[in-house]
Coordinates of C-alpha atoms in Angstrom, one line a residue:
M1 CA 65.3 -12.3 -20.8
R2 CA 63.4 -13.6 -17.8
A3 CA 60.2 -12.2 -19.2
E4 CA 60.8 -14.1 -22.4
F5 CA 61.3 -17.3 -20.5
V6 CA 58.1 -16.8 -18.5
Q7 CA 56.2 -16.0 -21.6
S8 CA 57.5 -19.1 -23.4
A9 CA 56.6 -21.3 -20.4
G10 CA 53.0 -20.1 -20.7
W11 CA 52.9 -17.9 -17.7
G12 CA 53.1 -14.5 -19.4
N13 CA 49.8 -13.4 -17.8
A14 CA 50.9 -14.1 -14.2
G15 CA 51.8 -11.5 -11.6
E16 CA 55.4 -11.6 -10.5
R17 CA 57.2 -10.7 -7.2
L18 CA 60.7 -11.2 -6.0
L19 CA 60.8 -13.9 -3.3
A20 CA 64.4 -13.9 -2.3
G21 CA 68.0 -14.3 -3.2
D22 CA 70.5 -16.4 -1.4
A23 CA 74.3 -16.5 -0.8
S24 CA 74.9 -17.3 -4.4
F25 CA 73.9 -15.3 -7.5
R26 CA 70.5 -17.0 -7.7
K27 CA 67.2 -15.1 -7.3
Y28 CA 63.7 -16.5 -7.0
Y29 CA 60.4 -15.0 -8.2
R30 CA 56.9 -16.2 -7.5
L31 CA 54.4 -16.2 -10.4
V32 CA 50.8 -16.0 -9.4
R33 CA 47.6 -16.4 -11.4
P34 CA 44.1 -17.5 -10.4
R35 CA 44.2 -20.8 -8.4
E36 CA 47.9 -21.6 -9.1
S37 CA 51.4 -20.3 -8.7
A38 CA 55.0 -21.3 -9.6
V39 CA 58.5 -20.1 -8.9
V40 CA 61.1 -18.9 -11.3
M41 CA 64.8 -19.6 -10.5
D42 CA 67.0 -17.0 -12.1
A43 CA 70.6 -18.5 -11.9
P44 CA 72.7 -16.6 -14.4
P45 CA 75.6 -18.5 -16.0
P46 CA 78.6 -18.6 -15.9
Q47 CA 78.4 -18.1 -12.1
E48 CA 75.5 -20.6 -11.8
D49 CA 74.4 -23.8 -13.5
V50 CA 70.8 -25.0 -13.1
R51 CA 71.5 -28.4 -14.6
P52 CA 72.6 -30.1 -11.3
F53 CA 69.4 -28.8 -9.6
V54 CA 67.3 -30.3 -12.4
R55 CA 69.1 -33.6 -12.3
I56 CA 68.9 -34.0 -8.5
A57 CA 65.3 -32.8 -8.3
R58 CA 64.2 -35.4 -10.8
H59 CA 66.2 -38.1 -9.0
L60 CA 64.7 -37.3 -5.6
I61 CA 61.2 -37.3 -7.1
A62 CA 61.9 -40.7 -8.6
L63 CA 62.9 -41.9 -5.1
G64 CA 59.5 -40.9 -3.8
L65 CA 60.6 -37.6 -2.1
S66 CA 59.2 -34.1 -2.4
A67 CA 61.5 -32.0 -4.6
P68 CA 60.0 -29.4 -6.8
Q69 CA 58.7 -30.5 -10.1
I70 CA 60.5 -28.9 -13.1
L71 CA 57.8 -27.2 -15.1
A72 CA 60.1 -25.5 -17.7
E73 CA 63.8 -25.0 -18.2
D74 CA 66.2 -22.9 -20.1
A75 CA 69.6 -24.1 -18.9
E76 CA 71.5 -22.1 -21.4
H77 CA 70.3 -18.8 -19.9
G78 CA 69.9 -20.1 -16.3
F79 CA 66.2 -20.1 -15.9
L80 CA 63.9 -22.7 -14.3
L81 CA 60.2 -22.7 -13.6
I82 CA 59.6 -25.0 -10.7
E83 CA 56.7 -26.1 -8.5
D84 CA 55.9 -23.7 -5.7
F85 CA 56.1 -25.3 -2.2
G86 CA 54.8 -22.1 -0.5
D87 CA 56.4 -20.2 2.4
D88 CA 56.2 -22.7 5.2
T89 CA 59.9 -23.4 5.7
Y90 CA 60.8 -25.4 8.8
A91 CA 62.4 -22.2 10.1
R92 CA 59.1 -20.3 9.8
V93 CA 56.9 -23.1 11.2
L94 CA 59.2 -23.7 14.1
A95 CA 59.3 -20.0 14.9
A96 CA 55.5 -20.0 14.9
G97 CA 55.4 -22.8 17.5
G98 CA 55.3 -25.8 15.2
D99 CA 55.8 -29.3 16.7
E100 CA 59.5 -29.7 16.8
A101 CA 59.5 -33.4 17.3
E102 CA 57.1 -34.0 14.4
L103 CA 59.0 -31.8 12.0
Y104 CA 62.4 -33.2 12.8
G105 CA 61.1 -36.7 12.9
R106 CA 59.7 -36.4 9.4
A107 CA 62.9 -34.8 8.1
T108 CA 64.8 -37.7 9.7
D109 CA 62.5 -40.2 7.8
V110 CA 63.6 -38.6 4.5
L111 CA 67.2 -39.5 5.3
V112 CA 66.2 -43.0 6.3
E113 CA 64.5 -43.3 2.9
L114 CA 67.8 -42.3 1.2
Y115 CA 69.7 -44.8 3.2
R116 CA 67.3 -47.6 2.5
A117 CA 67.5 -46.8 -1.2
G118 CA 71.2 -47.9 -1.1
E119 CA 73.0 -47.5 -4.3
K120 CA 69.8 -46.4 -6.0
S121 CA 70.2 -43.1 -4.0
L122 CA 73.4 -42.3 -5.8
L123 CA 73.8 -40.8 -9.3
P124 CA 76.8 -41.4 -11.6
G125 CA 79.4 -38.8 -11.4
L126 CA 78.6 -37.5 -7.9
G127 CA 81.6 -36.2 -6.0
A128 CA 82.6 -37.9 -2.8
Y129 CA 82.5 -35.8 0.4
A130 CA 84.9 -38.0 2.3
G131 CA 88.6 -38.3 3.2
D132 CA 90.7 -35.5 2.0
A133 CA 87.6 -33.5 0.9
L134 CA 86.3 -33.5 4.5
I135 CA 89.7 -32.4 5.8
E136 CA 90.1 -29.6 3.2
A137 CA 86.7 -28.2 4.2
A138 CA 87.6 -28.3 7.9
M139 CA 90.8 -26.3 7.2
L140 CA 88.7 -23.2 7.7
L141 CA 89.3 -23.6 11.4
P142 CA 93.1 -23.1 11.4
E143 CA 93.0 -20.8 8.4
W144 CA 90.4 -18.3 9.7
Y145 CA 89.4 -18.9 13.3
L146 CA 92.8 -19.6 14.9
P147 CA 94.4 -16.4 13.5
E148 CA 91.3 -14.4 14.6
A149 CA 91.5 -15.8 18.1
T150 CA 95.3 -15.5 18.6
G151 CA 96.0 -12.4 16.5
K152 CA 98.7 -14.1 14.5
P153 CA 98.9 -16.4 11.5
T154 CA 98.7 -20.1 12.0
P155 CA 102.2 -21.6 11.8
A156 CA 102.6 -24.0 8.9
E157 CA 103.6 -26.8 11.2
E158 CA 100.4 -26.4 13.2
A159 CA 98.3 -26.5 10.1
A160 CA 100.1 -29.7 9.2
S161 CA 99.5 -31.2 12.6
Y162 CA 95.8 -30.4 12.3
V163 CA 95.7 -32.3 9.0
A164 CA 97.6 -35.2 10.7
A165 CA 95.1 -35.2 13.5
W166 CA 92.2 -35.4 11.1
K167 CA 93.7 -38.2 9.2
E168 CA 94.2 -40.2 12.4
C169 CA 90.5 -39.5 13.3
L170 CA 89.1 -40.5 10.0
A171 CA 91.2 -43.7 9.9
A172 CA 89.0 -44.8 12.8
L173 CA 85.8 -44.3 10.8
P174 CA 84.0 -47.6 10.5
A175 CA 83.3 -48.7 7.0
T176 CA 79.8 -48.1 5.8
A177 CA 77.9 -47.8 2.6
E178 CA 77.8 -44.3 1.2
T179 CA 74.5 -42.5 0.5
L180 CA 73.3 -39.4 -1.2
L181 CA 74.2 -36.2 0.8
L182 CA 72.1 -33.1 0.2
R183 CA 74.8 -31.2 2.1
D184 CA 72.7 -28.2 3.3
Y185 CA 70.0 -30.2 5.0
H186 CA 68.6 -27.8 7.7
K187 CA 65.5 -25.8 8.7
D188 CA 66.0 -23.1 6.0
N189 CA 66.0 -25.6 3.1
L190 CA 63.1 -27.7 4.3
L191 CA 59.4 -27.0 3.6
W192 CA 56.5 -28.3 5.7
L193 CA 53.9 -29.8 3.3
P194 CA 51.4 -31.3 5.8
D195 CA 48.8 -32.3 3.2
R196 CA 51.3 -34.8 1.7
P197 CA 51.7 -38.3 3.2
G198 CA 54.7 -39.7 5.0
V199 CA 58.1 -38.5 3.9
K200 CA 56.5 -36.4 1.2
A201 CA 55.4 -33.9 3.9
C202 CA 59.0 -32.7 4.0
G203 CA 59.8 -30.6 0.9
L204 CA 63.4 -30.3 -0.2
L205 CA 65.3 -27.3 -1.6
D206 CA 68.9 -26.2 -2.2
F207 CA 70.2 -29.7 -3.0
Q208 CA 72.2 -28.8 -6.2
D209 CA 75.5 -29.4 -4.5
A210 CA 74.6 -33.0 -3.5
Q211 CA 77.5 -35.5 -3.2
R212 CA 77.9 -38.9 -1.8
G213 CA 79.3 -39.7 1.6
H214 CA 78.7 -40.9 5.2
P215 CA 75.0 -41.4 5.9
S216 CA 75.2 -39.5 9.2
Y217 CA 76.3 -36.2 7.6
D218 CA 72.9 -34.8 6.7
L219 CA 71.5 -36.0 10.0
V220 CA 74.2 -33.8 11.7
S221 CA 73.2 -30.9 9.5
L222 CA 69.6 -31.3 10.6
I223 CA 69.8 -31.8 14.3
E224 CA 73.0 -29.9 15.1
D225 CA 72.0 -26.7 13.4
A226 CA 74.5 -23.8 13.6
R227 CA 71.7 -21.2 13.9
R228 CA 69.1 -22.9 16.1
D229 CA 69.1 -24.9 19.3
V230 CA 67.4 -28.2 18.8
A231 CA 66.0 -29.7 22.0
S232 CA 68.2 -32.4 23.5
D233 CA 65.4 -35.0 23.6
V234 CA 64.5 -34.3 19.9
H235 CA 68.2 -34.6 19.0
A236 CA 68.4 -38.0 20.8
A237 CA 65.1 -39.2 19.4
C238 CA 66.1 -38.4 15.8
L239 CA 69.4 -40.1 16.1
Q240 CA 67.8 -43.2 17.6
R241 CA 65.0 -43.1 15.0
Y242 CA 67.5 -43.1 12.2
V243 CA 69.5 -46.0 13.6
T244 CA 66.3 -48.1 14.3
Q245 CA 64.4 -47.4 11.1
A246 CA 67.3 -47.6 8.8
G247 CA 68.2 -50.9 10.3
I248 CA 71.8 -49.9 11.1
A249 CA 73.5 -53.1 12.2
D250 CA 76.5 -51.4 13.8
A251 CA 74.8 -48.7 15.9
A252 CA 78.1 -47.9 17.8
G253 CA 79.9 -47.6 14.5
F254 CA 77.2 -45.3 13.2
R255 CA 77.5 -43.1 16.3
T256 CA 81.2 -42.9 15.8
G257 CA 80.6 -41.7 12.3
F258 CA 78.1 -39.2 13.5
A259 CA 80.6 -37.8 16.0
L260 CA 83.3 -37.5 13.3
M261 CA 80.9 -35.8 10.8
S262 CA 79.7 -33.5 13.6
A263 CA 83.2 -32.4 14.4
Q264 CA 84.1 -31.9 10.8
R265 CA 81.0 -29.8 10.1
H266 CA 81.4 -27.6 13.2
A267 CA 85.1 -27.1 12.6
R268 CA 84.3 -25.9 9.1
I269 CA 81.5 -23.6 10.3
I270 CA 83.5 -22.1 13.1
G271 CA 86.1 -21.0 10.5
L272 CA 83.4 -20.1 7.9
F273 CA 81.7 -17.6 10.3
V274 CA 85.0 -15.8 10.9
R275 CA 85.7 -15.7 7.1
L276 CA 82.2 -14.3 6.5
L277 CA 83.2 -11.5 8.9
R278 CA 86.7 -10.7 7.7
R279 CA 86.5 -11.4 4.0
D280 CA 82.9 -10.7 3.2
G281 CA 82.0 -8.1 5.9
K282 CA 79.1 -10.1 7.3
P283 CA 79.2 -10.1 11.1
D284 CA 75.7 -11.4 11.6
Y285 CA 76.9 -15.0 12.0
L286 CA 79.2 -14.4 14.9
P287 CA 76.5 -14.6 17.7
H288 CA 76.0 -18.2 16.6
L289 CA 79.6 -19.2 17.3
P290 CA 79.1 -20.1 21.0
R291 CA 76.4 -22.6 20.0
V292 CA 78.7 -24.2 17.3
W293 CA 81.5 -24.4 19.8
R294 CA 79.3 -26.2 22.3
M295 CA 78.4 -28.8 19.7
F296 CA 82.0 -29.0 18.5
E297 CA 83.2 -29.6 22.1
R298 CA 80.6 -32.3 22.6
S299 CA 81.6 -34.2 19.5
L300 CA 85.3 -34.0 20.5
Q301 CA 84.5 -36.0 23.6
H302 CA 84.2 -39.1 21.5
E303 CA 87.2 -41.3 21.8
A304 CA 87.7 -41.5 18.0
L305 CA 88.3 -37.7 18.0
S306 CA 91.0 -37.7 20.7
P307 CA 93.8 -36.7 18.3
L308 CA 91.8 -33.6 17.2
R309 CA 90.7 -32.9 20.7
R310 CA 94.4 -32.7 21.8
W311 CA 95.1 -30.3 18.9
V312 CA 92.2 -28.0 19.8
D313 CA 93.0 -28.0 23.5
R314 CA 96.6 -27.1 22.8
L315 CA 96.0 -24.4 20.2
L316 CA 92.5 -23.1 21.2
P317 CA 92.1 -23.4 25.0
P318 CA 88.7 -22.3 26.3
P319 CA 89.6 -18.6 26.6
L320 CA 90.1 -18.5 22.9
R321 CA 86.7 -20.0 22.1
R322 CA 84.7 -17.0 23.1
I323 CA 84.5 -15.0 19.8
G324 CA 80.9 -14.0 19.3
A325 CA 80.0 -14.6 23.0
A326 CA 77.8 -11.9 24.6

């Protein structure tokens, strides 16, 4: 079936090799022929649906950003032929000694562009990652991490008090315009394209789950990476860069939102990494837990998060935060 799609797209004479799969059912293949290449996304239905990727990719390109061009598509069978951005993911470039400040600064500029686009950044029908949706995602902490740390199920009343704490925290979130969230905006889904100008130097992938929500969320994903230490000066510079270049009028309010999105993301990931171990048999994420806990604890110091901080201190005192520590 894939061979038929490749043939119909006019690439039947190209060499093919498997690039990678990811946590989903998707697989990627690089097609190579003299002087050009392209990538096949094989995302078999019903488990996968390529249409959101196509829709968001074309939208991002229309906004002046670097998402892959869609060269051919067969949504019914789950195939796309997309522009090849190469192998220089941020993760690879950083590991090879790339300029951290430049890379993260350019990725921050992409988020500024989305903010500046205002309502134009949004598409009809996008789900909202806000309110109850944020709390539901953060339930992974009491549902998976707390039982792992204590050796016993989380009492229903403590799960309820966790929800209540989150509702109190989110009630303190200053009102702000929503923007497009790419959701997994981090080093593994960003490509360095240095021959392109400005924000186009940052190539975007894995955005098919995009939603709308607080503009700080993707910035948290970028500079508070669960699997990589970002230099403190780079973290501070990117946060200030966003506030300044986006023209945020209420800088303190934005930083409150940043702390809330930070706490939500890290609470979710702390639980997720334990779920990956216990449900999916994947222990490789546990060594990253101490880093995520450090970032979670830092975000909890913000006064807007005091209800959640009290819950965490009561149910998960420091000795219970050491899963994954060497």
